XYZ file of C-alpha atoms in Angstrom:
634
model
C 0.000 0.000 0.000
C 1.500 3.339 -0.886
C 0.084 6.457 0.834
C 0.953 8.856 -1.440
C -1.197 7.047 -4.528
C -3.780 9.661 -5.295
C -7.107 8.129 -5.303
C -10.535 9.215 -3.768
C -10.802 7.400 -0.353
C -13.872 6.368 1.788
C -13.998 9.802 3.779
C -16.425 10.983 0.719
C -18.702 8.552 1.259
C -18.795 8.544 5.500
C -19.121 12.425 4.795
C -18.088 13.293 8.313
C -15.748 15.915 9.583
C -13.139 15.273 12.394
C -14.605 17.457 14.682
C -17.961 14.909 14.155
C -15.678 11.734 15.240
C -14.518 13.276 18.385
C -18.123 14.304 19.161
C -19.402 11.138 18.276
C -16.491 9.159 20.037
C -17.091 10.853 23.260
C -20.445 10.632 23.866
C -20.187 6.564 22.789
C -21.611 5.709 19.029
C -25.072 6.980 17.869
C -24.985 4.060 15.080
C -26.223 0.355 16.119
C -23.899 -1.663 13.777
C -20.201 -1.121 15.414
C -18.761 -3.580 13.522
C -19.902 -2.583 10.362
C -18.705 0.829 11.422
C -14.892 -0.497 12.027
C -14.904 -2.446 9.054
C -15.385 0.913 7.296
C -12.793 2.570 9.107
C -10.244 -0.175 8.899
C -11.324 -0.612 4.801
C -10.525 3.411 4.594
C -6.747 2.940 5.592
C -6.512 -0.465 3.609
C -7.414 2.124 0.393
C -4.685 4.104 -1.058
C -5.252 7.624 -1.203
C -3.130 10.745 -2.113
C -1.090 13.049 0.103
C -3.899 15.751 0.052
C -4.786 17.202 3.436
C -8.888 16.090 3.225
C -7.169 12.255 2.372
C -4.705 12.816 5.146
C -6.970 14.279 7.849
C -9.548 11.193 6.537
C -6.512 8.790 7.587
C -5.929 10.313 10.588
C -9.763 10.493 11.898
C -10.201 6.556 11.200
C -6.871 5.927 13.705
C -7.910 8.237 16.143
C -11.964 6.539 15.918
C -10.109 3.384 16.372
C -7.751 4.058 19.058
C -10.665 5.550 21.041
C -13.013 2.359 20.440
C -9.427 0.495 21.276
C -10.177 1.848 25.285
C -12.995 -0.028 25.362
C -11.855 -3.595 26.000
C -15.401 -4.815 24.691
C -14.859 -3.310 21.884
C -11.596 -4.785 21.282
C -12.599 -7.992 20.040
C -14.659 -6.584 17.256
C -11.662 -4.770 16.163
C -9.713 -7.394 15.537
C -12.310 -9.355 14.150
C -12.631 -6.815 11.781
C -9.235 -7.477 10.546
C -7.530 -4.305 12.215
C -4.017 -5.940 13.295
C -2.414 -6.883 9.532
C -4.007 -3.127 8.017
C -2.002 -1.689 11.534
C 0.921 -3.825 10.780
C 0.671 -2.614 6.829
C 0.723 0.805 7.492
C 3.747 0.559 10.326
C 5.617 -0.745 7.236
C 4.601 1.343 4.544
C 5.139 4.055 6.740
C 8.737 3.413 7.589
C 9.342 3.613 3.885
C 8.141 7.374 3.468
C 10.187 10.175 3.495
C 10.082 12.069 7.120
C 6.954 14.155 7.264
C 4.832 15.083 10.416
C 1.976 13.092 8.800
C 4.138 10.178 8.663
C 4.895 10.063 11.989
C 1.528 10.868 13.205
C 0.182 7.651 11.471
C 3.031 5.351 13.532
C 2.345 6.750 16.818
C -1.483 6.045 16.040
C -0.958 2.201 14.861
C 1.748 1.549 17.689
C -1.250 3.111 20.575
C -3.972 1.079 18.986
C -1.804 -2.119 18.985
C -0.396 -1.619 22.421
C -4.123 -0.977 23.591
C -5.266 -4.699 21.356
C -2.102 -6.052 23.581
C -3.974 -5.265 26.480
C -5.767 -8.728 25.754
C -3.200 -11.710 26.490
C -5.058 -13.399 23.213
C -3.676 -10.770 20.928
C -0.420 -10.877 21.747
C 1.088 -13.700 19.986
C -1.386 -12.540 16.371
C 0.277 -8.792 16.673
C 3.498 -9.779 16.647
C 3.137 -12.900 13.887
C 1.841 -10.277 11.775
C 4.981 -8.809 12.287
C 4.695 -5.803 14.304
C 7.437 -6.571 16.833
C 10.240 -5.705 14.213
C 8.655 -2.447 13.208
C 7.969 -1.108 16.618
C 12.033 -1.372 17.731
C 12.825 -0.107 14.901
C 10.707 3.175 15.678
C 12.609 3.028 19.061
C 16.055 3.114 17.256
C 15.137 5.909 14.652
C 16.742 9.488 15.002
C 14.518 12.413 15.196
C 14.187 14.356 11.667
C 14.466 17.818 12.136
C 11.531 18.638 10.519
C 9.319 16.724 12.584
C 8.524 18.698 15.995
C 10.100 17.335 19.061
C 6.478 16.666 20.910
C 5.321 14.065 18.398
C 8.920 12.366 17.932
C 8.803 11.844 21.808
C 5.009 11.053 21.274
C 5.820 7.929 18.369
C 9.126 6.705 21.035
C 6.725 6.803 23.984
C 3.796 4.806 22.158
C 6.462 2.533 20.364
C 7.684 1.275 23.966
C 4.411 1.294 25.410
C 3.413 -1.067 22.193
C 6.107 -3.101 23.471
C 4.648 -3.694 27.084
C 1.607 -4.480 26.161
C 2.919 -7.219 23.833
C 5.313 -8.898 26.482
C 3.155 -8.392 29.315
C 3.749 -12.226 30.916
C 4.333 -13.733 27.778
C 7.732 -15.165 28.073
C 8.326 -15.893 23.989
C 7.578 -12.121 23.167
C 10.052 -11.039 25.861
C 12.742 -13.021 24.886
C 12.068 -11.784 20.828
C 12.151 -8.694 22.000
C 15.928 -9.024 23.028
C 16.629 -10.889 19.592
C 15.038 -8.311 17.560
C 17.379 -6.128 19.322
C 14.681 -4.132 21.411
C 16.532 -3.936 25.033
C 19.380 -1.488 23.550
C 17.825 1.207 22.589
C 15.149 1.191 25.151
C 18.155 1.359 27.248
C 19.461 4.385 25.684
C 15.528 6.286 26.091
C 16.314 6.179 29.509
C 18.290 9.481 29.224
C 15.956 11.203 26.994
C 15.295 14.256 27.419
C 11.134 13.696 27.939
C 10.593 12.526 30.745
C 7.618 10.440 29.275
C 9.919 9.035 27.307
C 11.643 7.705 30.250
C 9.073 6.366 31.795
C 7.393 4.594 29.004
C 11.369 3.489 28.383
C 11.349 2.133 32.104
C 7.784 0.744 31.736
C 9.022 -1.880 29.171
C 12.172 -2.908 30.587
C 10.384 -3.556 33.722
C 8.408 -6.300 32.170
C 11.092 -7.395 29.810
C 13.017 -8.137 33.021
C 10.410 -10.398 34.848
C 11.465 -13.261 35.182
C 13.750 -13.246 31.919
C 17.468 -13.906 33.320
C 18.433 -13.685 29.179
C 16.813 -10.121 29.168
C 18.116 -9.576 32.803
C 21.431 -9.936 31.967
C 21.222 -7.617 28.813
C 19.951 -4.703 30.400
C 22.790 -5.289 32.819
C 25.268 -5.041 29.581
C 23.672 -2.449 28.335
C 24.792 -0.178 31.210
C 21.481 0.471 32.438
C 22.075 0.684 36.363
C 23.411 3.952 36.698
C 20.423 5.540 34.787
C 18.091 3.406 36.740
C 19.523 4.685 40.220
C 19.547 7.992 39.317
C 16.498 7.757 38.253
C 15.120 6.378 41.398
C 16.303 10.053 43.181
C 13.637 11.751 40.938
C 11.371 14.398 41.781
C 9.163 13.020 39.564
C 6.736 9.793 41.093
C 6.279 8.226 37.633
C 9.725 8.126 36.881
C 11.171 6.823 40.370
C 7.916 4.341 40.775
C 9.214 2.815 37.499
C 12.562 2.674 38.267
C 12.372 1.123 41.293
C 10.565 -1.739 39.476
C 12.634 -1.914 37.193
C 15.301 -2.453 39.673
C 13.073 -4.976 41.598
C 12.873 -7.312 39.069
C 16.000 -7.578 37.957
C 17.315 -8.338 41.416
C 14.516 -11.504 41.688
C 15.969 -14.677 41.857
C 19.152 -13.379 40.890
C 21.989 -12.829 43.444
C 24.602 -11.726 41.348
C 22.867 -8.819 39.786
C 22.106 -7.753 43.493
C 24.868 -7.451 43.840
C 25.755 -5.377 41.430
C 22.587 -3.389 42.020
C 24.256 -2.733 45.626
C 28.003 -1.822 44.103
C 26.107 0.875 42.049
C 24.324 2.834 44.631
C 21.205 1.958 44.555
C 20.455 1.380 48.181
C 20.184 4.824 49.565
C 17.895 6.270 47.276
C 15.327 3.049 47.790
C 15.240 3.462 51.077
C 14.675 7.538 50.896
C 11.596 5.984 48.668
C 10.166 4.465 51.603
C 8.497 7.895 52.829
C 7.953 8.671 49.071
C 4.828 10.411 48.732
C 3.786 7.698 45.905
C 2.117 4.892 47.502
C 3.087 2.634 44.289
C 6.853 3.311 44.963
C 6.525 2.999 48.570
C 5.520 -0.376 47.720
C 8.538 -1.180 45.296
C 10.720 0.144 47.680
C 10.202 -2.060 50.618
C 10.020 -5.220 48.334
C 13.832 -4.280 47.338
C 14.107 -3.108 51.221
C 13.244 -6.524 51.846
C 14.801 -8.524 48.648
C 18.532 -6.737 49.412
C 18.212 -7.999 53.403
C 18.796 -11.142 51.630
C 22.017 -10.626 50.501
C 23.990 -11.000 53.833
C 24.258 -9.958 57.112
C 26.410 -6.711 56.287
C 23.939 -5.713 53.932
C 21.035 -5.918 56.552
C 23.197 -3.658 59.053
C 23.650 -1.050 56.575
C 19.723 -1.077 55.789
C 18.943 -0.358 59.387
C 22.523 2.164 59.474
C 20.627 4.116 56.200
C 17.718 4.714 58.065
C 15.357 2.028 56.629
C 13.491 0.943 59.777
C 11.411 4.255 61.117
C 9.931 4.454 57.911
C 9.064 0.645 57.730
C 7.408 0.598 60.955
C 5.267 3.569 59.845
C 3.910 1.579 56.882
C 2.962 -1.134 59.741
C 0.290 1.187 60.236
C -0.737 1.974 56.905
C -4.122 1.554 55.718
C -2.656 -0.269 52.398
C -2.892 -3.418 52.706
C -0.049 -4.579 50.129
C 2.072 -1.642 51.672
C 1.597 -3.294 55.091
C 2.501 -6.914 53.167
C 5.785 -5.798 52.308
C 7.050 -3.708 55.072
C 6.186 -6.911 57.095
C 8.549 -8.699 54.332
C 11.171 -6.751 55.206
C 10.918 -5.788 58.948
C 10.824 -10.158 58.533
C 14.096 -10.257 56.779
C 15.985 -7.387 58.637
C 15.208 -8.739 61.758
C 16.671 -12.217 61.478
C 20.048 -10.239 61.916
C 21.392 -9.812 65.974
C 22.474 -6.373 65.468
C 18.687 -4.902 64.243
C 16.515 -6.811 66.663
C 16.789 -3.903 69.300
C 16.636 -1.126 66.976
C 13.440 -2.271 65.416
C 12.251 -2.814 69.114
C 13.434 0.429 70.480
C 11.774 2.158 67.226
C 8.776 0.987 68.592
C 8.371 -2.175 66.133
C 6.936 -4.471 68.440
C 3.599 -3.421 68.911
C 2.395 -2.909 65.370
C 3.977 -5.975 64.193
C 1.775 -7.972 67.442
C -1.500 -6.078 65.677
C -1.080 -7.785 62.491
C -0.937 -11.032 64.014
C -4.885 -10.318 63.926
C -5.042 -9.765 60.529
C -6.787 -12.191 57.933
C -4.531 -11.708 55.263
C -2.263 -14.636 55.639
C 0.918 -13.589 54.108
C 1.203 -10.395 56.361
C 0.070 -12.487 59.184
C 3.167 -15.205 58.370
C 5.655 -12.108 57.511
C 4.794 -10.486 60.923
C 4.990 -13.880 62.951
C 8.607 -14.436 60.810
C 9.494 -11.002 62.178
C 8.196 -11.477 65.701
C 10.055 -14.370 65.967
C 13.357 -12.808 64.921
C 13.021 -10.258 67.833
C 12.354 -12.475 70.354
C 15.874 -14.021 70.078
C 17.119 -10.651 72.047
C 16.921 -10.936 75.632
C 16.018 -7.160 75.753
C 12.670 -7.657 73.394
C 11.494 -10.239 75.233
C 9.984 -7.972 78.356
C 8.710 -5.498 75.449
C 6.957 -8.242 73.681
C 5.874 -9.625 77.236
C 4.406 -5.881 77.975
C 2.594 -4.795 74.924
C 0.715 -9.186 74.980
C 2.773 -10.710 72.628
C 2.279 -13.867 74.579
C -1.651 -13.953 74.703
C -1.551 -12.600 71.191
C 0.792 -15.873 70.055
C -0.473 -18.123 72.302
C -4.131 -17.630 71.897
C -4.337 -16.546 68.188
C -5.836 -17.615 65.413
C -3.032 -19.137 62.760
C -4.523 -20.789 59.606
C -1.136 -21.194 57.796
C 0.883 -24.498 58.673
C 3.806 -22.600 58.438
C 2.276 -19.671 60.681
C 1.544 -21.698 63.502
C 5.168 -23.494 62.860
C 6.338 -19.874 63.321
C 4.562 -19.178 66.093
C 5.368 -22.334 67.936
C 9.072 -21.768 67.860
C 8.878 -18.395 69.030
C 7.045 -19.188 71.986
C 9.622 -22.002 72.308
C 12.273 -19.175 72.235
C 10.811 -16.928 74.650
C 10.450 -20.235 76.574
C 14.200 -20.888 75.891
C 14.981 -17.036 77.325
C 13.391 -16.963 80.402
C 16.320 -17.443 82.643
C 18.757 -15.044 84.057
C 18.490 -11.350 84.009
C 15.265 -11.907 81.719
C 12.856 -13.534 84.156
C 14.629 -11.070 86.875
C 12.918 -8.148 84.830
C 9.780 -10.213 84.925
C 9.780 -10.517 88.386
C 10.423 -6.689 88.458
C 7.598 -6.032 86.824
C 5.354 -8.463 88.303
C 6.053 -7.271 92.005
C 5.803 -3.225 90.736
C 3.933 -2.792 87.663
C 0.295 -1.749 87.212
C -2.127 -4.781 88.186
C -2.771 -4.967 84.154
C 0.359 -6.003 83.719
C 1.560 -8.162 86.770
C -1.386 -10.087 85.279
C -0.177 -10.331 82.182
C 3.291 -11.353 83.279
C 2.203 -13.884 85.798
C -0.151 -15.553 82.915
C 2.759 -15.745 80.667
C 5.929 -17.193 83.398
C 3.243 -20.062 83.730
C 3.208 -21.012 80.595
C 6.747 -20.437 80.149
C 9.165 -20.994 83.153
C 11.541 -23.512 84.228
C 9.365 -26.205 86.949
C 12.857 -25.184 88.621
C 11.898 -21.191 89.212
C 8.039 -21.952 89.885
C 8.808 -21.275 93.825
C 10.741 -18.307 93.404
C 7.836 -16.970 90.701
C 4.503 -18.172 92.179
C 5.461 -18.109 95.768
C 7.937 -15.872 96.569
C 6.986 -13.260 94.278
C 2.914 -13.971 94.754
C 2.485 -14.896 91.135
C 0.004 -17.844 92.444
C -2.219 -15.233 94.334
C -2.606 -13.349 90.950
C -3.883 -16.133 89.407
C -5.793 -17.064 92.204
C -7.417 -13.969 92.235
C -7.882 -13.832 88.093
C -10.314 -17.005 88.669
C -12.608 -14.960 90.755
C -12.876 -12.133 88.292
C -16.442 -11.221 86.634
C -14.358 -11.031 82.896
C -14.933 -14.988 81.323
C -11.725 -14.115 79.029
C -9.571 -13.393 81.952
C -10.941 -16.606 84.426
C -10.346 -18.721 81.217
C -6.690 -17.548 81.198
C -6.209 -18.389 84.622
C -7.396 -21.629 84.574
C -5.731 -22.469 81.522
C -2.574 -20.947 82.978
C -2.916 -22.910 86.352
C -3.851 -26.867 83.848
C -0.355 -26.271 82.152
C 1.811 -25.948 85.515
C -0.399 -28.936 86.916
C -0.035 -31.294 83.138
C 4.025 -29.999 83.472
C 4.199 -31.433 86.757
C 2.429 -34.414 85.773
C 4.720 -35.218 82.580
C 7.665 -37.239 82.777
C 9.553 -34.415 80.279
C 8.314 -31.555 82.058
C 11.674 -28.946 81.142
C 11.250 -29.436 77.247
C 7.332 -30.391 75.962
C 7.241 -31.367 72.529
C 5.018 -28.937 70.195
C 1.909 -30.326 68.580
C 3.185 -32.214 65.357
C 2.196 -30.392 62.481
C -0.447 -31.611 60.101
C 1.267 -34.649 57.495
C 2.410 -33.503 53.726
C -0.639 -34.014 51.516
C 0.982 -35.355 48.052
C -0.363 -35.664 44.679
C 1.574 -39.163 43.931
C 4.138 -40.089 40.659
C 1.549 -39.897 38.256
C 1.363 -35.752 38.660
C 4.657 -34.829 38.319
C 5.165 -32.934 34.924
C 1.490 -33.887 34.285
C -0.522 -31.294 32.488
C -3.786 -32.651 33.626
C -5.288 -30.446 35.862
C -1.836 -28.476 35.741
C -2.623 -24.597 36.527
C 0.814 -23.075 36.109
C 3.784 -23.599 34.200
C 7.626 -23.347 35.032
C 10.211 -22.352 32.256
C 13.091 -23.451 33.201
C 15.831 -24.184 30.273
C 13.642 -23.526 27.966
C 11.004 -26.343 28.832
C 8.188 -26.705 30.097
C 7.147 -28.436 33.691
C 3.566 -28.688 34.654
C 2.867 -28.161 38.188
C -0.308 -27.900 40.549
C -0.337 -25.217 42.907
C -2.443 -27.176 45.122
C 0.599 -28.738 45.816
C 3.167 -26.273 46.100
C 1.177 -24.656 48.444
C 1.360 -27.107 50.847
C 5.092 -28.261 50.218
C 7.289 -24.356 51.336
C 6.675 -21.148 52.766
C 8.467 -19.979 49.087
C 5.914 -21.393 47.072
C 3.079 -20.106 49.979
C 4.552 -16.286 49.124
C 4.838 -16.775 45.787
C 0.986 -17.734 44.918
C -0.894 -16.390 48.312
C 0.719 -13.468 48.502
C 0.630 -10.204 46.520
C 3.768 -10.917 44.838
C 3.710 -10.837 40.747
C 4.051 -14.705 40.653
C 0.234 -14.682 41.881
C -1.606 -14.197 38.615
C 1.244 -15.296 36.474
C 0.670 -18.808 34.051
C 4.006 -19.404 33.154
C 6.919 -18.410 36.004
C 10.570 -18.762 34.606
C 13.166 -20.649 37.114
C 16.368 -18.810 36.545
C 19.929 -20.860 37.412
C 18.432 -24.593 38.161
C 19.180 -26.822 35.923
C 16.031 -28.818 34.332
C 17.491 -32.451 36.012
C 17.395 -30.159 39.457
C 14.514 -28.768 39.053
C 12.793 -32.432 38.078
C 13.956 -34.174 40.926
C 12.887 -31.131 43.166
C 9.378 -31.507 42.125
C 9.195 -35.391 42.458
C 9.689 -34.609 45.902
C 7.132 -31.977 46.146
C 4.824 -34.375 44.771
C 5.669 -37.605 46.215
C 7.688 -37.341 49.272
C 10.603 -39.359 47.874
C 13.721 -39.381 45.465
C 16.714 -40.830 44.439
C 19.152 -38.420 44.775
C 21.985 -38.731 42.122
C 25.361 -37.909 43.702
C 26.261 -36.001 40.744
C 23.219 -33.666 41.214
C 23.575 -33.691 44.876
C 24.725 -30.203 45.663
C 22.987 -28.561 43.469
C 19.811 -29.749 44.496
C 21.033 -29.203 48.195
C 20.935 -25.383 46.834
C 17.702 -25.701 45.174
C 16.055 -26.975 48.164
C 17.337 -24.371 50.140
C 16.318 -21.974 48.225
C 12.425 -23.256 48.309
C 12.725 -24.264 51.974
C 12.356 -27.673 51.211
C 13.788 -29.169 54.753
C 13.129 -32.401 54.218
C 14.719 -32.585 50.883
C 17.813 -30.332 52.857
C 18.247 -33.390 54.817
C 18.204 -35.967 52.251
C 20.975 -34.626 50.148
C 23.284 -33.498 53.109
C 23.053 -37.023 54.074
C 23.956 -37.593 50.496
C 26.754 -36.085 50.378
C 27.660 -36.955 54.069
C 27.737 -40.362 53.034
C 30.204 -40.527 49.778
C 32.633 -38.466 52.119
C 32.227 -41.024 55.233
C 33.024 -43.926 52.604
C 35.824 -42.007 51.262
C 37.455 -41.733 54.310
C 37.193 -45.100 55.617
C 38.766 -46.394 51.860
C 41.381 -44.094 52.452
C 42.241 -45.072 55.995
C 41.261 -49.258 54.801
C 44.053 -48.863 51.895
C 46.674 -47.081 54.285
């Protein structure tokens, strides 16, 4: 199709002005046959027609009908049922063969919206970009400005090019990867620095999904220099442009350790963490994800977090209204607080109190972060009178816990604060049970009787009165508190009656539920999809629900995995990654020595204990037998 043949077009027959498409646009369509109203549109840019401004403007008014019917995802199916994608496709071609004119450039930009807004539907994707659009739209990103086209509609065409590009790779692993082989990553790399700043978003916008779970794309955009951009990006002044950043960042640090670090070496943790009292919620968000994705790294790096000034602002989200903002400050506070050296600061910051309150929350995956995070606090003797004081112990013991691993949680850090009360810890106790306000020598004395030594019951509920306040408790009007007594009074009677009374075993948790052989890699009922070396491993997340507290964030949570149908495994090898899942799903392998250690760090990284144990005694056992050959041959 040529656009410059000169021959009369459709717009004589339609007979409308552009000012009558807007009007009619906006106020929805007057006419009751829509699709024969596309067809005509889409049949008006299939025509050739001459360069003459009426022919043009007719041109123009059919793309800019279309893109606004293209908002309406009801519509979009008659669209491209219509036949809209190859005439889009067409023109993007025909288009790129024209000499540089601002009409030229006005008909891209208006194909590459209208495709990025068919995109929008997961069913288009794969038919836009066999028709061939994918090539076309980079090569928009990688053209130079003319100089006689203005600068607002070049920046228009890049930002509607990469925005194209989005749409089309949106969780669709095959477009993101031909996206990198069509040579898209580079030059979206290079719109980073552009001097629009919608541009740089839009720029941002697509390397954020091309970077999902893509360690091919990953690792490009890593190559391509794009960190320093990205960081100081994340210091703008602009929300849009730090809240994709951030993301941008986010992702590429998922499930890969190495580019953390080199996320870290560039800078980038000082200006996430001034993002946690951003006034954009979205980047807020983002920020405390990374917060809590960097206190992976090591122990050094979860010092410096709390150093930086990360934890004030954390605990303020603790209170936030958002849920997903109180999800991931939860994630972090989880993660930061596993390290010795921040367990007083987030307790002195006034962490514990908040992070009790969610306990009562239904959402289970902040309920499981803030039980994680409880129970690295409670290994400091200091935190344990603070948690003592604000209820942690009726709030753990009595609480409701539907996640396996939740209660798991919450059993061993009861068992810890068990494990503390000794020395200068049950001394405070005492303190505060002889001078504190009768609210809380009540609450102390409930909690020392579920949790002292049989050994310091004398000095507790005798010599200190701790029995009288009990005592008393059972006479009280409140059910709640005579129920506490008496259930505090039963466990010092069942202790005394046990032949282990020092070290009672907790409640065994409920058995592994597993699918059996015939499931693994089965695409029968399958309802996700791993990618990992390129092929493809049906899974049930019935299952991996039940099997790790990773799989329990990954699809419970509000994490991106959630929604997704096919989740890429980055650096496991397929033979790993089999073997992992036959013991997901059956409770069993054979463990090939030669695979051994790399499914030890497989199973580590999914929390798979059982499967932890199984190879260590693996490879325990080839180096026992080594050493007795050696010493039998000596």
């Amino acid at each position: 199709m040529d656009l410059r043949n000169n021959t009369q077009s459709l717009k004589r027959k339609l007979d409308w002005t552009e000012e009558d498409e807007v009007e009619e646009v906006t106020t929805k369509p007057r006419r009751l046959d829509l699709p024969t109203d596309i067809s005509n549109r889409i049949h008006l840019l299939k025509s050739s027609f001459s360069s003459s401004c009426s022919d043009r403007s007719s041109a123009n008014c059919a793309l800019f009908v279309l893109s606004e019917f293209a908002k309406d995802e009801d519509i979009v199916d008659v669209i491209v049922n219509c036949g809209a994608v190859p005439v889009l496709v067409e023109i993007l071609e025909t288009a790129g063969d024209c000499d540089a004119d601002s009409y030229k450039y006005d008909m891209e930009k208006d194909c590459a919206f209208i495709l990025g807004l068919l995109a929008v539907k997961p069913e288009y994707q794969r038919l836009i970009v066999d028709a061939g659009a994918l090539s076309y739209l980079v090569e928009l990103l990688k053209r130079p400005k003319s100089p006689v086209i203005s600068q607002a509609l070049f920046s228009g065409l890049l930002r509607r090019a990469a925005d194209a590009i989005t749409s089309l790779a949106h969780e669709n692993t095959n477009i993101k990867t031909l996206v990198r082989l069509d040579g898209g990553i580079p030059p979206l790399v290079e719109l980073l620095e552009f001097n629009d700043t919608k541009v740089q978003r839009a720029a941002a916008g697509a390397l954020r999904t091309l970077a999902f779970q893509n360690a091919e794309n990953k690792n490009q955009i890593i190559e391509c220099n794009a960190l320093p951009t990205l960081v100081l990006m994340l210091g703008s002044a602009d929300a849009s442009i730090h809240y994709e950043a951030v993301g941008v960042i986010g992702n590429l640090v998922h499930s890969s350790p190495e580019i953390k670090r080199e996320v870290l070496l560039a800078g980038a943790l000082q200006p996430v963490i001034c993002l946690l009292s951003s006034c954009c919620l979205e980047s807020r968000r983002e920020a405390a994800l990374l917060i809590g994705q960097f206190a992976t790294t090591d122990s050094d790096c979860k010092i410096h977090i709390a150093q930086r000034g990360a934890i004030n602002p954390l605990i303020e989200m603790l209170k936030s209204s958002d849920l997903q903002l109180r999800e991931m400050s939860t994630f972090a506070l989880g993660r930061l607080a596993q390290d010795s050296h921040n367990q007083a600061g987030i307790a002195y910051n006034g962490g514990i109190e908040p992070l009790l309150d969610l306990l009562d929350t239904k959402n289970g995956s902040v309920q499981h972060n803030a039980a994680f995070a409880l129970y690295g606090l409670a290994d400091n003797e200091d935190n344990v009178a603070v948690i003592i004081k604000a209820g942690g112990f009726q709030k753990l013991h009595d609480g409701h816990f539907n996640a396996q691993p939740t209660q798991e949680c919450v059993t061993k850090t009861l068992k810890r604060l068990e494990e503390k009360m000794q020395g200068r810890v049950l001394k405070h106790m005492l303190y505060l049970m002889r001078t504190g306000e009768k609210d809380l020598q009540i609450r102390v004395a409930l909690a020392l009787a579920h949790l002292c030594s049989p050994d310091d019951r004398k000095t507790i509920f005798i010599d200190n009165n701790g029995l009288e306040l009990l005592l008393n408790l059972l006479q009280s009007t409140n059910p709640k508190q005579k129920g506490d007594a008496s259930a505090a009074l039963h466990t010092m009677a069942m202790k005394d009656m046990c032949s282990s009374i020092v070290d009672p075993a907790p409640t065994s948790p409920t058995p592994q539920v597993y699918l059996g052989e015939q499931y693994v890699n089965n695409p029968k009922l399958s309802d996700v999809t791993f990618i990992v070396e390129g092929k493809s491993f049906y899974a049930h997340r019935v299952c991996l629900l039940s099997s790790s507290d990773t799989f329990r964030a990954m699809f419970d949570g509000g994490y991106r995995e959630k929604e997704a149908k096919n989740i890429e495994i980055p650096n496991i090898k397929w033979d790993v990654f089999e073997l992992m899942m036959r013991y997901i799903y059956t409770g069993a392998v054979d463990i090939d020595l030669d695979l051994a250690p790399d499914l030890l760090k497989a199973a580590d990284q999914y929390l798979l204990d059982g499967l932890k144990s199984l190879c260590e005694y693996a490879i325990s056992e080839v180096g026992h037998n080594l050493s007795f050959s050696c010493f039998y041959f000596c």
